[in-house]
Coordinates of C-alpha atoms (C1' of nucleotides) in Angstrom, one line a residue:
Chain A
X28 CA 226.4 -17.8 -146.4
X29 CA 227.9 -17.5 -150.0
X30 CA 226.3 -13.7 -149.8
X31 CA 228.6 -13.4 -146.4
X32 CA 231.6 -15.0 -147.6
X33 CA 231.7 -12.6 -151.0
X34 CA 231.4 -9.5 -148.9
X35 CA 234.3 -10.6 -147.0
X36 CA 236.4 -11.6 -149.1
X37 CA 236.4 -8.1 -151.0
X38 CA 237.2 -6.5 -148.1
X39 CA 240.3 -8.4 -147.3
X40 CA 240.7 -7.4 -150.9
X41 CA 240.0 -3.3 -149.6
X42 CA 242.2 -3.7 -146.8
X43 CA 245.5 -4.2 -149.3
X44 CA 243.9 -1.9 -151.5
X45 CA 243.8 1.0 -149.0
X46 CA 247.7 0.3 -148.2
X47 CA 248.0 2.0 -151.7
X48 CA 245.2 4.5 -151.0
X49 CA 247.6 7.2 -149.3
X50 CA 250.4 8.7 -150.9
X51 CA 253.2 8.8 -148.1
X52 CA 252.2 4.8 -147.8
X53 CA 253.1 4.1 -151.6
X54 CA 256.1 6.4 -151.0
X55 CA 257.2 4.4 -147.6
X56 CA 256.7 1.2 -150.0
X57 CA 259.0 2.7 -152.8
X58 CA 261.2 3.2 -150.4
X59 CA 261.3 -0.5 -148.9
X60 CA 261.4 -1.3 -152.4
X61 CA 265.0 -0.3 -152.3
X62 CA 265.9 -2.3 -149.5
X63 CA 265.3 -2.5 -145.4
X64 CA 265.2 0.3 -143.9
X65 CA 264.5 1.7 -139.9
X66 CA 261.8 3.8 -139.1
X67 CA 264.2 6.7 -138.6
X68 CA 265.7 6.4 -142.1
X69 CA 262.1 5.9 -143.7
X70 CA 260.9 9.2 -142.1
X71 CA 263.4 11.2 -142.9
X72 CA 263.3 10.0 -146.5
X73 CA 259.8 10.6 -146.6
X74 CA 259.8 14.3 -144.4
X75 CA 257.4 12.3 -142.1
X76 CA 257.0 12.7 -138.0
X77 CA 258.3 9.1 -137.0
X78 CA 255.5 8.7 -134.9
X79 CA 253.7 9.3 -138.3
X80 CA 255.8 6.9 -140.0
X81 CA 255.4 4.8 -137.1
X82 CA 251.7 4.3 -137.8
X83 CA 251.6 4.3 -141.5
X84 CA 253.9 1.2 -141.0
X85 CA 251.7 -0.6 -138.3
X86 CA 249.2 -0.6 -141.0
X87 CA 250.6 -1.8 -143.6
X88 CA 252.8 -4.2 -140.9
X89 CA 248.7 -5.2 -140.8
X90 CA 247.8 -5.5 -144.2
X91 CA 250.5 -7.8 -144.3
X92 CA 252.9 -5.8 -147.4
X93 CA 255.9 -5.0 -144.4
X94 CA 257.7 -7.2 -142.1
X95 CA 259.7 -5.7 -139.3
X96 CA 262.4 -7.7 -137.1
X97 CA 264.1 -5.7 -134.3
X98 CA 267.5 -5.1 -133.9
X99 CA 269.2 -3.9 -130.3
X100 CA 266.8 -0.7 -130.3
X101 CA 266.3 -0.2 -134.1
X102 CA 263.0 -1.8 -136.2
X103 CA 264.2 -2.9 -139.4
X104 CA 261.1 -3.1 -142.3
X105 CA 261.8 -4.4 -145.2
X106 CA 258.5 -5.8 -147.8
X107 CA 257.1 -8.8 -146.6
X108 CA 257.4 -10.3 -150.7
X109 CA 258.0 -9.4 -154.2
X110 CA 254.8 -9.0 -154.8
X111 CA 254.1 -5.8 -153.6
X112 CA 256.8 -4.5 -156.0
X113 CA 254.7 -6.2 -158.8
X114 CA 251.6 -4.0 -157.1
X115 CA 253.4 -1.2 -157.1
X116 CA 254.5 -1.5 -160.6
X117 CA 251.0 -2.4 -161.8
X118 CA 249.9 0.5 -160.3
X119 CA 252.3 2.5 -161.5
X120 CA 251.3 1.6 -165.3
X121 CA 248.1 2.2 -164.5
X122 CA 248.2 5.7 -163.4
X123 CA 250.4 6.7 -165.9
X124 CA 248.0 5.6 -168.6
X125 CA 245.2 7.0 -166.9
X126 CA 245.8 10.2 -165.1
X127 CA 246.6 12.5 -167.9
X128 CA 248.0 14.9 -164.5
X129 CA 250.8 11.9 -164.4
X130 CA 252.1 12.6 -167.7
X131 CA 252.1 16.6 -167.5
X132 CA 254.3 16.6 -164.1
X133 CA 256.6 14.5 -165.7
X134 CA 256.8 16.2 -168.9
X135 CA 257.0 19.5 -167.1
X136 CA 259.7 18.8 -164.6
X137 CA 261.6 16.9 -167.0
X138 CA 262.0 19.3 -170.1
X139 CA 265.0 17.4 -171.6
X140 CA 263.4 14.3 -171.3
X141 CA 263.6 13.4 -175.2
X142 CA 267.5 14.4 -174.3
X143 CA 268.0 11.7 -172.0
X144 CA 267.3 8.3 -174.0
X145 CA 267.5 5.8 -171.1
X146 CA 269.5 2.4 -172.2
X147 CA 267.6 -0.8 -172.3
X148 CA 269.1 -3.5 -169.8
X149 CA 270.5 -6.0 -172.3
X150 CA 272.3 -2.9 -174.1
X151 CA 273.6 -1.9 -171.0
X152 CA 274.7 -5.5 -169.7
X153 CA 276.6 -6.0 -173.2
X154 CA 278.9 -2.6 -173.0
X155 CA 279.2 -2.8 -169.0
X156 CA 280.5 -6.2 -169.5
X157 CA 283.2 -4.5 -172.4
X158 CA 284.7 -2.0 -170.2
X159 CA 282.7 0.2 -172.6
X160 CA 280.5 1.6 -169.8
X161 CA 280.3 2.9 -166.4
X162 CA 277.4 1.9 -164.6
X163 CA 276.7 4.8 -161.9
X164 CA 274.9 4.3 -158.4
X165 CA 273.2 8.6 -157.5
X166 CA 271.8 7.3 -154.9
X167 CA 272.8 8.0 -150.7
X168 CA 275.7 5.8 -150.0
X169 CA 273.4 4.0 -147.3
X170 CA 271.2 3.0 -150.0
X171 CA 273.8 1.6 -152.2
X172 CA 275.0 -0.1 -149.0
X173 CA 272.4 -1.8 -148.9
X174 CA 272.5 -3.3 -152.4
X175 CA 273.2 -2.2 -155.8
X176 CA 273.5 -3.4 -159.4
X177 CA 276.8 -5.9 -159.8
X178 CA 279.8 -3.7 -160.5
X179 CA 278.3 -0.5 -160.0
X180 CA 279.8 2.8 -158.9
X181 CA 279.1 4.6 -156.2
X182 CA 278.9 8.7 -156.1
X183 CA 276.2 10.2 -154.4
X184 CA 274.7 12.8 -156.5
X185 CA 275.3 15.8 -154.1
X186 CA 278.9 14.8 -153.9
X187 CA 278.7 14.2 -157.7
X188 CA 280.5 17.0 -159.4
X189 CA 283.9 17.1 -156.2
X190 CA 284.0 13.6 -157.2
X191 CA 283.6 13.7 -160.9
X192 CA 287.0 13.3 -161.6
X193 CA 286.9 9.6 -160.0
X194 CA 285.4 8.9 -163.9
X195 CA 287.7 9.0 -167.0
X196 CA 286.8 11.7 -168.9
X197 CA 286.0 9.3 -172.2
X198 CA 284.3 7.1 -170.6
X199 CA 280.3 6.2 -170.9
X200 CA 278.5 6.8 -168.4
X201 CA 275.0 5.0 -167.4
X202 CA 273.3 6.4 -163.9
X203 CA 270.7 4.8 -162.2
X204 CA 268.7 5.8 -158.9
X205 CA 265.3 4.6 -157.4
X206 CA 263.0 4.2 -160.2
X207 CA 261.3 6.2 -162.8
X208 CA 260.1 8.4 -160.6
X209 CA 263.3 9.2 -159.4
X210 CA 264.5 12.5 -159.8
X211 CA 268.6 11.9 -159.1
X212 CA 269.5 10.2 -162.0
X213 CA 268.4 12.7 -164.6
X214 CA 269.9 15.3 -162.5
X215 CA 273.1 13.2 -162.4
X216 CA 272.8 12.8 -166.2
X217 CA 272.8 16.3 -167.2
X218 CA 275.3 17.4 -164.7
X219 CA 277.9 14.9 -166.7
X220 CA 276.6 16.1 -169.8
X221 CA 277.2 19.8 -168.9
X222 CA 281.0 18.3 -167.7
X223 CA 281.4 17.0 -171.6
X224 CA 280.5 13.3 -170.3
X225 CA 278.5 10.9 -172.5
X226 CA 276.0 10.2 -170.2
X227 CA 272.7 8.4 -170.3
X228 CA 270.1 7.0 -168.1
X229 CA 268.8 4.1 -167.1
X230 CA 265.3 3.8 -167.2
X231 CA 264.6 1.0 -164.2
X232 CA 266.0 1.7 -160.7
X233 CA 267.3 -1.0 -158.3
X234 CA 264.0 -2.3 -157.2
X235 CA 263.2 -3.2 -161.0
X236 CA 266.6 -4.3 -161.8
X237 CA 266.4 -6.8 -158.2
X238 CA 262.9 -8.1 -158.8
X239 CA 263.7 -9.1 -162.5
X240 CA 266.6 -11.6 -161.7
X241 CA 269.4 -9.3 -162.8
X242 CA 273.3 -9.3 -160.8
X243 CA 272.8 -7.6 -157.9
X244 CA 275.6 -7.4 -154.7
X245 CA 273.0 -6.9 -151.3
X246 CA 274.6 -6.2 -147.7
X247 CA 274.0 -9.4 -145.6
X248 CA 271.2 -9.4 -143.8
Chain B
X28 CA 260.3 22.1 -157.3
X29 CA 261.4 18.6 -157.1
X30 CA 259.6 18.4 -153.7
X31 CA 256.6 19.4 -155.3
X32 CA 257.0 17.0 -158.1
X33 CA 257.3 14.0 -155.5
X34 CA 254.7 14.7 -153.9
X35 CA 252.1 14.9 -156.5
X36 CA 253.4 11.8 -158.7
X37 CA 252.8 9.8 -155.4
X38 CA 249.1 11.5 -154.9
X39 CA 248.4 10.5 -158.0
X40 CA 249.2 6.9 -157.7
X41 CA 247.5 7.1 -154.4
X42 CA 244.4 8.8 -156.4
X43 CA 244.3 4.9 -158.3
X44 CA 245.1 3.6 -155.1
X45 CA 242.0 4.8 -153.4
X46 CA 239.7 3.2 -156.2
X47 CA 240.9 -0.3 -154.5
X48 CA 240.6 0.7 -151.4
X49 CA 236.7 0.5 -150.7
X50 CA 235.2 -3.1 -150.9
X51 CA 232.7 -2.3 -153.1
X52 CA 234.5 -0.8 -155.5
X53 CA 236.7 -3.6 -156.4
X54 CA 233.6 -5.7 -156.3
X55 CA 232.1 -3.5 -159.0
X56 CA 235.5 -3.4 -160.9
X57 CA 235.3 -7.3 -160.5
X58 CA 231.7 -7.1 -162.3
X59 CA 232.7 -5.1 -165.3
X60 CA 236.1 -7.4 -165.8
X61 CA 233.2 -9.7 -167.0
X62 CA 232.0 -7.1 -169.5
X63 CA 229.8 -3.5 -170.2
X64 CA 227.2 -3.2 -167.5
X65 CA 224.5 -0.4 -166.5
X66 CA 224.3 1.5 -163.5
X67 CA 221.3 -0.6 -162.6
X68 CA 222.7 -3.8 -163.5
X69 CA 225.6 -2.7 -161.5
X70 CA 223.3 -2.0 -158.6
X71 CA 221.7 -5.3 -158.4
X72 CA 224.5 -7.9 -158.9
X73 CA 226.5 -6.0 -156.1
X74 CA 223.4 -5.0 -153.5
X75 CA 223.6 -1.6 -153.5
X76 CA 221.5 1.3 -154.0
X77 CA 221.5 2.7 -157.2
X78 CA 222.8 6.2 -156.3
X79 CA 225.7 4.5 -154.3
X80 CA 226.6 3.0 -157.5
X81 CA 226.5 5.8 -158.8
X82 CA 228.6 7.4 -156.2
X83 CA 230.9 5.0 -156.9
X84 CA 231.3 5.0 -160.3
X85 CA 231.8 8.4 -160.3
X86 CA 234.6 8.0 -158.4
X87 CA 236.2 5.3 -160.5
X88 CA 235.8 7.2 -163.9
X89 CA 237.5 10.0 -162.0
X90 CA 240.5 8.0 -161.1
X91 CA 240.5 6.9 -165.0
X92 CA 239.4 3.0 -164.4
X93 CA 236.4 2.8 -165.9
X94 CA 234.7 4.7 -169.1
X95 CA 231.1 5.7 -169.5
X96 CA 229.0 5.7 -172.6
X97 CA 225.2 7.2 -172.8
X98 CA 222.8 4.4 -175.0
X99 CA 219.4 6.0 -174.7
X100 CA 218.5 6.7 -171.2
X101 CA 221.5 4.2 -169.8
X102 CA 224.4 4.1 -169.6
X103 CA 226.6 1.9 -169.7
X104 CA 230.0 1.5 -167.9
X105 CA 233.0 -0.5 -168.6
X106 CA 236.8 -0.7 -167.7
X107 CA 238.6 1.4 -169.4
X108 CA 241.9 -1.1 -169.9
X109 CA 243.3 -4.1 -169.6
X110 CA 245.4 -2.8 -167.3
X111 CA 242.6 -2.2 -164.6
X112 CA 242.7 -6.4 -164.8
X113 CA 246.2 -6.7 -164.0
X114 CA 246.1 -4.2 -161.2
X115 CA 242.9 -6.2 -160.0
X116 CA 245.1 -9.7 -160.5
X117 CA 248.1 -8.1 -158.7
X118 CA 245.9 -7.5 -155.7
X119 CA 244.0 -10.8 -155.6
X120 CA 247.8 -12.5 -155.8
X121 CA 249.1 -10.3 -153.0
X122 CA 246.2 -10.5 -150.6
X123 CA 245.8 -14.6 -151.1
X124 CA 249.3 -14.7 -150.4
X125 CA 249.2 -12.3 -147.1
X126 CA 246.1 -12.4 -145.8
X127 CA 245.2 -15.2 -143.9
X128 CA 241.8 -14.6 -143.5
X129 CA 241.2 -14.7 -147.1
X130 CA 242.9 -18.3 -147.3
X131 CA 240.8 -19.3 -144.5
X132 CA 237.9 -18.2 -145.7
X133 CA 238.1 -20.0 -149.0
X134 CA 239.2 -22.9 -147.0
X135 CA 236.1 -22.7 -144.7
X136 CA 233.4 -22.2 -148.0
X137 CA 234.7 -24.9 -149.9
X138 CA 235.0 -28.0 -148.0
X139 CA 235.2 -30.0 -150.6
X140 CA 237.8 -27.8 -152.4
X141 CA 240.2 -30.4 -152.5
X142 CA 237.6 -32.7 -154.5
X143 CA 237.4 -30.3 -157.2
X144 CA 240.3 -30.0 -159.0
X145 CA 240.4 -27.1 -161.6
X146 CA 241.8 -28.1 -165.0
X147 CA 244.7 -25.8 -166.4
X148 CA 243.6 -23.8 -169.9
X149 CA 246.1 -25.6 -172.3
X150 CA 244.9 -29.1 -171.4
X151 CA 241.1 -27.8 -171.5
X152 CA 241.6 -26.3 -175.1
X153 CA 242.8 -30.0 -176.3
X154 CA 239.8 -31.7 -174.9
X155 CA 237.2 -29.3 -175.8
X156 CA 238.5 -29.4 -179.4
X157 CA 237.8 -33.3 -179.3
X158 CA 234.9 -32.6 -178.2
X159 CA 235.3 -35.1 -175.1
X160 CA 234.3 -32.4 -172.6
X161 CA 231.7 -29.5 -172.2
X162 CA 232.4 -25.8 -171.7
X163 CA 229.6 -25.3 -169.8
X164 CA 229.1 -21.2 -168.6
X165 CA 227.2 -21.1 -165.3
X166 CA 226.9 -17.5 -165.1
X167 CA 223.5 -15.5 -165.7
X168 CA 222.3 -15.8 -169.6
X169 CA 222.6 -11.3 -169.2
X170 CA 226.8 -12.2 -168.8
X171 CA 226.7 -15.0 -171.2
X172 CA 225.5 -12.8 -174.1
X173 CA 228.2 -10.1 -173.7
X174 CA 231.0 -12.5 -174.1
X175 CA 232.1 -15.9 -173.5
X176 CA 234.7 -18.5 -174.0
X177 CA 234.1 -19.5 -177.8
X178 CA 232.1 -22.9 -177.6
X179 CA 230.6 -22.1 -174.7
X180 CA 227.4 -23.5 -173.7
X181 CA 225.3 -21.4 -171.3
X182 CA 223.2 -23.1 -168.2
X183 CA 222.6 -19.9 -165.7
X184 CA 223.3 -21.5 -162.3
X185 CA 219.4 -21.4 -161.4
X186 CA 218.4 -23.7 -164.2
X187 CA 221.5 -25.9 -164.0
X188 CA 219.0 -28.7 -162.5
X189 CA 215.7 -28.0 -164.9
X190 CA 218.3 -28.2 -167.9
X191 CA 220.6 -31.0 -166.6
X192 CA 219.4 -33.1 -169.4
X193 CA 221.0 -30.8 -172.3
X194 CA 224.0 -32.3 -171.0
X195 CA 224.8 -35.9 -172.3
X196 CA 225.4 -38.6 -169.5
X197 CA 228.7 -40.2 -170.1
X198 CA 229.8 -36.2 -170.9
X199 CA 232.8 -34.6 -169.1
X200 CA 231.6 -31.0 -168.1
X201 CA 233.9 -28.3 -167.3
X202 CA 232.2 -25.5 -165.4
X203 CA 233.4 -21.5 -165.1
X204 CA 232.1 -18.3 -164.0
X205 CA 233.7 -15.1 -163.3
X206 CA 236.6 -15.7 -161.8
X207 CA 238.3 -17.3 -159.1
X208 CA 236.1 -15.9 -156.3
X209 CA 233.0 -16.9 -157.5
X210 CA 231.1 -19.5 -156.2
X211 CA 228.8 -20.2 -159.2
X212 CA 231.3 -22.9 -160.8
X213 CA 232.0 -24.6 -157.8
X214 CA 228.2 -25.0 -156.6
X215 CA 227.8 -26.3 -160.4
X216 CA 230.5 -28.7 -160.4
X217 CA 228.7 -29.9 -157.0
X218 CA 225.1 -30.4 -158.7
X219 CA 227.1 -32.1 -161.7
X220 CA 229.1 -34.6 -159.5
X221 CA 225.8 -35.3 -157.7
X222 CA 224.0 -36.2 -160.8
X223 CA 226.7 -38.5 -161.7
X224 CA 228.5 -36.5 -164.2
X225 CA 232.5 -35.9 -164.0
X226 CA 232.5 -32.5 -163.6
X227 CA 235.7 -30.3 -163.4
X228 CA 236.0 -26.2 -162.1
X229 CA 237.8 -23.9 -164.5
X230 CA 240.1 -21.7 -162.0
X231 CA 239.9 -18.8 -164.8
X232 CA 236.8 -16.8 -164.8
X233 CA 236.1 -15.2 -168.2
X234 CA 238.3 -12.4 -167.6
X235 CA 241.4 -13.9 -167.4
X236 CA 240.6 -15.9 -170.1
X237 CA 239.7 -12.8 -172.2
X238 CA 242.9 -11.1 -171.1
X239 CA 245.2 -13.9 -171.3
X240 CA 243.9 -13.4 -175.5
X241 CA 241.9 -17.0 -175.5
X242 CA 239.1 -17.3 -178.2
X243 CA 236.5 -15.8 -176.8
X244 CA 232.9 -14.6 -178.5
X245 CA 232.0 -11.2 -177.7
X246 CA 228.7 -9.0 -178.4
X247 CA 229.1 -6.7 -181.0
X248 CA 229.7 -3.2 -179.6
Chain C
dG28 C1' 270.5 2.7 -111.5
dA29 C1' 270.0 7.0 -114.2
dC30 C1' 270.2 8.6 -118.9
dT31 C1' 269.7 8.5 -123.9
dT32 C1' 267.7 6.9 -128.1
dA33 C1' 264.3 4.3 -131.1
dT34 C1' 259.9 3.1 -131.5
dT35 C1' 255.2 2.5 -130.3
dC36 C1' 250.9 3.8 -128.0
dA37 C1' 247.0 6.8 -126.7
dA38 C1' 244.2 10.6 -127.1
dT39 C1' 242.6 14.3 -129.8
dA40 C1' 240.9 17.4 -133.4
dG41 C1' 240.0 18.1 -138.1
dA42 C1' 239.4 16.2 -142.7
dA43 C1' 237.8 12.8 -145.8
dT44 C1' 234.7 9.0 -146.9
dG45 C1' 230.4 6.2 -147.3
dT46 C1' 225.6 5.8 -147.4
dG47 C1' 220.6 6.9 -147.4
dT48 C1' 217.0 10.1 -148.7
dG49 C1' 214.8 12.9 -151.8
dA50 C1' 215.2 16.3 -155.5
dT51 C1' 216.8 17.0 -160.3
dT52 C1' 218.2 16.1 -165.0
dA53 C1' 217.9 13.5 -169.4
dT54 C1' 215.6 10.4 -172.5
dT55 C1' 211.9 7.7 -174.2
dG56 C1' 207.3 6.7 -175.4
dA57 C1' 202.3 7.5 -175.1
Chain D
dT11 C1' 203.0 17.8 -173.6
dC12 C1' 203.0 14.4 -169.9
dA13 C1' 204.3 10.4 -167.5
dA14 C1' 207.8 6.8 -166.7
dT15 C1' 212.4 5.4 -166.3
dA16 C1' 217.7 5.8 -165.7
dA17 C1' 221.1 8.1 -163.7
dT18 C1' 223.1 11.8 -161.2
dC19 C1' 223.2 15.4 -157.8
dA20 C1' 222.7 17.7 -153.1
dC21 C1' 222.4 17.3 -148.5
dA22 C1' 222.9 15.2 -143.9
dC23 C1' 224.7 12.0 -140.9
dA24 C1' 227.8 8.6 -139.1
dT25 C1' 232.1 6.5 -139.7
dT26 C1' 236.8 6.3 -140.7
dC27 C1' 241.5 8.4 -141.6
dT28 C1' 245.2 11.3 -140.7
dA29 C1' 248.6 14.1 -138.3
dT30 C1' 250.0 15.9 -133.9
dT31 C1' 251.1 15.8 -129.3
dG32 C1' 252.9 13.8 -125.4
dA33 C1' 253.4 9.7 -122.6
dA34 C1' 255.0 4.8 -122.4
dT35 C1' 258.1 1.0 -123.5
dA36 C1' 262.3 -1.2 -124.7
dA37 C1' 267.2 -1.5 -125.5
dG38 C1' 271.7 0.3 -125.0
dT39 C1' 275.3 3.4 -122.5
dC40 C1' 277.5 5.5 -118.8

DNA sequence: GACTTATTCAATAGAATGTGTGATTATTGA
DNA sequence: TCAATAATCACACATTCTATTGAATAAGTC
């Protein structure tokens, strides 16, 4: 009885575990982090098949991490609950510490790392609040859409350097994408370097800045 | 390049990922959260063959969870970070909340769940210290001896009944064990109520009082 | 009603995982 | 040196996962 009720409950505690246990489910999840999304716009953002992505979202719709509510012909998903970010985060930490493989690809890829100081939040709060600084949304428009730090602006990083001259040429400049894993920012940050820009980046992406109470605008849902 | 990068930061995530993804794993992670175990002791307290343990293990050290040191002929395993806790937390938290089988099933075990209130640490701490109440540790003497809450006394579940009497009468007993899954406390604060003793269930195990930096006494290492 | 689009379902093949058995490697002690 | 013990390894088998394909369903448009 007790021996039956242990083995169960670790294996409700498997069946969220192996949500995490494939990496195009802990991308689709990084993903929803950022805000709902259809099953179109997650596979595409992924490179998945949507049937794929279709059945990578059924189980997690299972293990209970996604919800999905269906508009005209489109699924929306969105996470079910902040705390699957607060998994995801954990997990984060914990693979950074861990795998030593972690560390290297994000040394390699990112050679000017020391370069790039990201800002702490209060900092950042302080000087946006001034005028001081511009706080600087890379990420797709449909993404900023669909919520974005208070105040932020929006310039996709591919249409970055047409639109470069939207920012005054003094001006401080703080960019911010998905998360830390998020490639767009630092390429944002030295492409307005290379332009003569002060430019820094911020180390959380929207998903952090959301789930820890800061100003956010979000589309209505 | 950055395609490449993606795609192996989120393997490697999904490479800790897969360590929580197998029931017995998490149960094994669960085990050493309480403290340095063997392979054999390992075995036992989970039911599983020794080379499955093994197996296991292996596994887990790859993924950076747990460490491995050689004594003599055994050796003996332990997490390798706090953070392995938090990661394990995280999931307990998410699946509670989601899954609600697991509610269900803690429902269904403990009847008289409702009847056994579990005391909160800070009030606990200012009892103990008047010495109105009695840590009592219910788990086996082996998990005792590598580390307790400080003050501890130590009644293995199996003797509870043959020992009752070390316990004064008119004494207030709070009970714990490894965590909030195990069923050692709450069978003890059963036995206690039904020898007429008030009796209270600690919801911590000794993890999460270790983590959360409680006084705790620990075997030397 | 026919057509288009978004999503899911069903079936399949191939890869990965989990477990038991028995052999193998270390270490200790006689 | 030999036997005993702890742990790992190597293999084999069954199970489970994953991605692909093409069909089915559901909602909107003409």
């Amino acid at each position: 009885m007790v021996k039956d009720y242990k083995k169960s409950i670790f294996e409700q505690f498997a069946r969220t575990g192996k949500a995490f246990s494939n990496a195009h489910r802990i991308e689709l999840l990084e993903i929803l982090a950022q805000g709902e999304r259809t099953v179109e716009q997650l596979s595409l953002t992924a490179g998945l098949t949507v049937a794929n992505t279709s059945q990578h979202l059924q189980l997690l719709r299972n293990a209970g991490l996604v919800t999905a509510r269906k508009v005209g012909q489109y699924v929306h998903y969105n996470l079910s609950d902040d705390l699957v970010i607060d998994l995801l985060v954990a997990l984060r930490k914990l693979s950074e510490r861990h795998l030593a493989e972690v560390e290297r690809l994000v040394n390699t890829y990112l050679t000017v790392k020391d370069d790039l100081e990201p800002m702490q939040v209060k900092e950042l709060l302080d000087l946006a609040e001034e005028g001081v600084v511009t706080v600087l949304d890379v990420r797709p428009e449909a993404e900023y859409q669909a919520g974005h730090i208070e105040g932020a602006l929006s310039i996709p990083m591919e249409q970055l350097e047409e639109r470069i001259d939207e920012l005054k040429p003094g001006q401080e400049v703080v960019a911010y994408c998905r998360g830390p894993y998020c490639m767009l920012a630092f390429d944002a940050v030295a492409k307005l370097r290379e332009k003569g820009f002060t430019a820094h980046r911020l180390d959380e992406g929207f998903p952090e800045w959301r789930k820890a109470g800061m100003p956010v605008e979000m589309k209505d849902e």
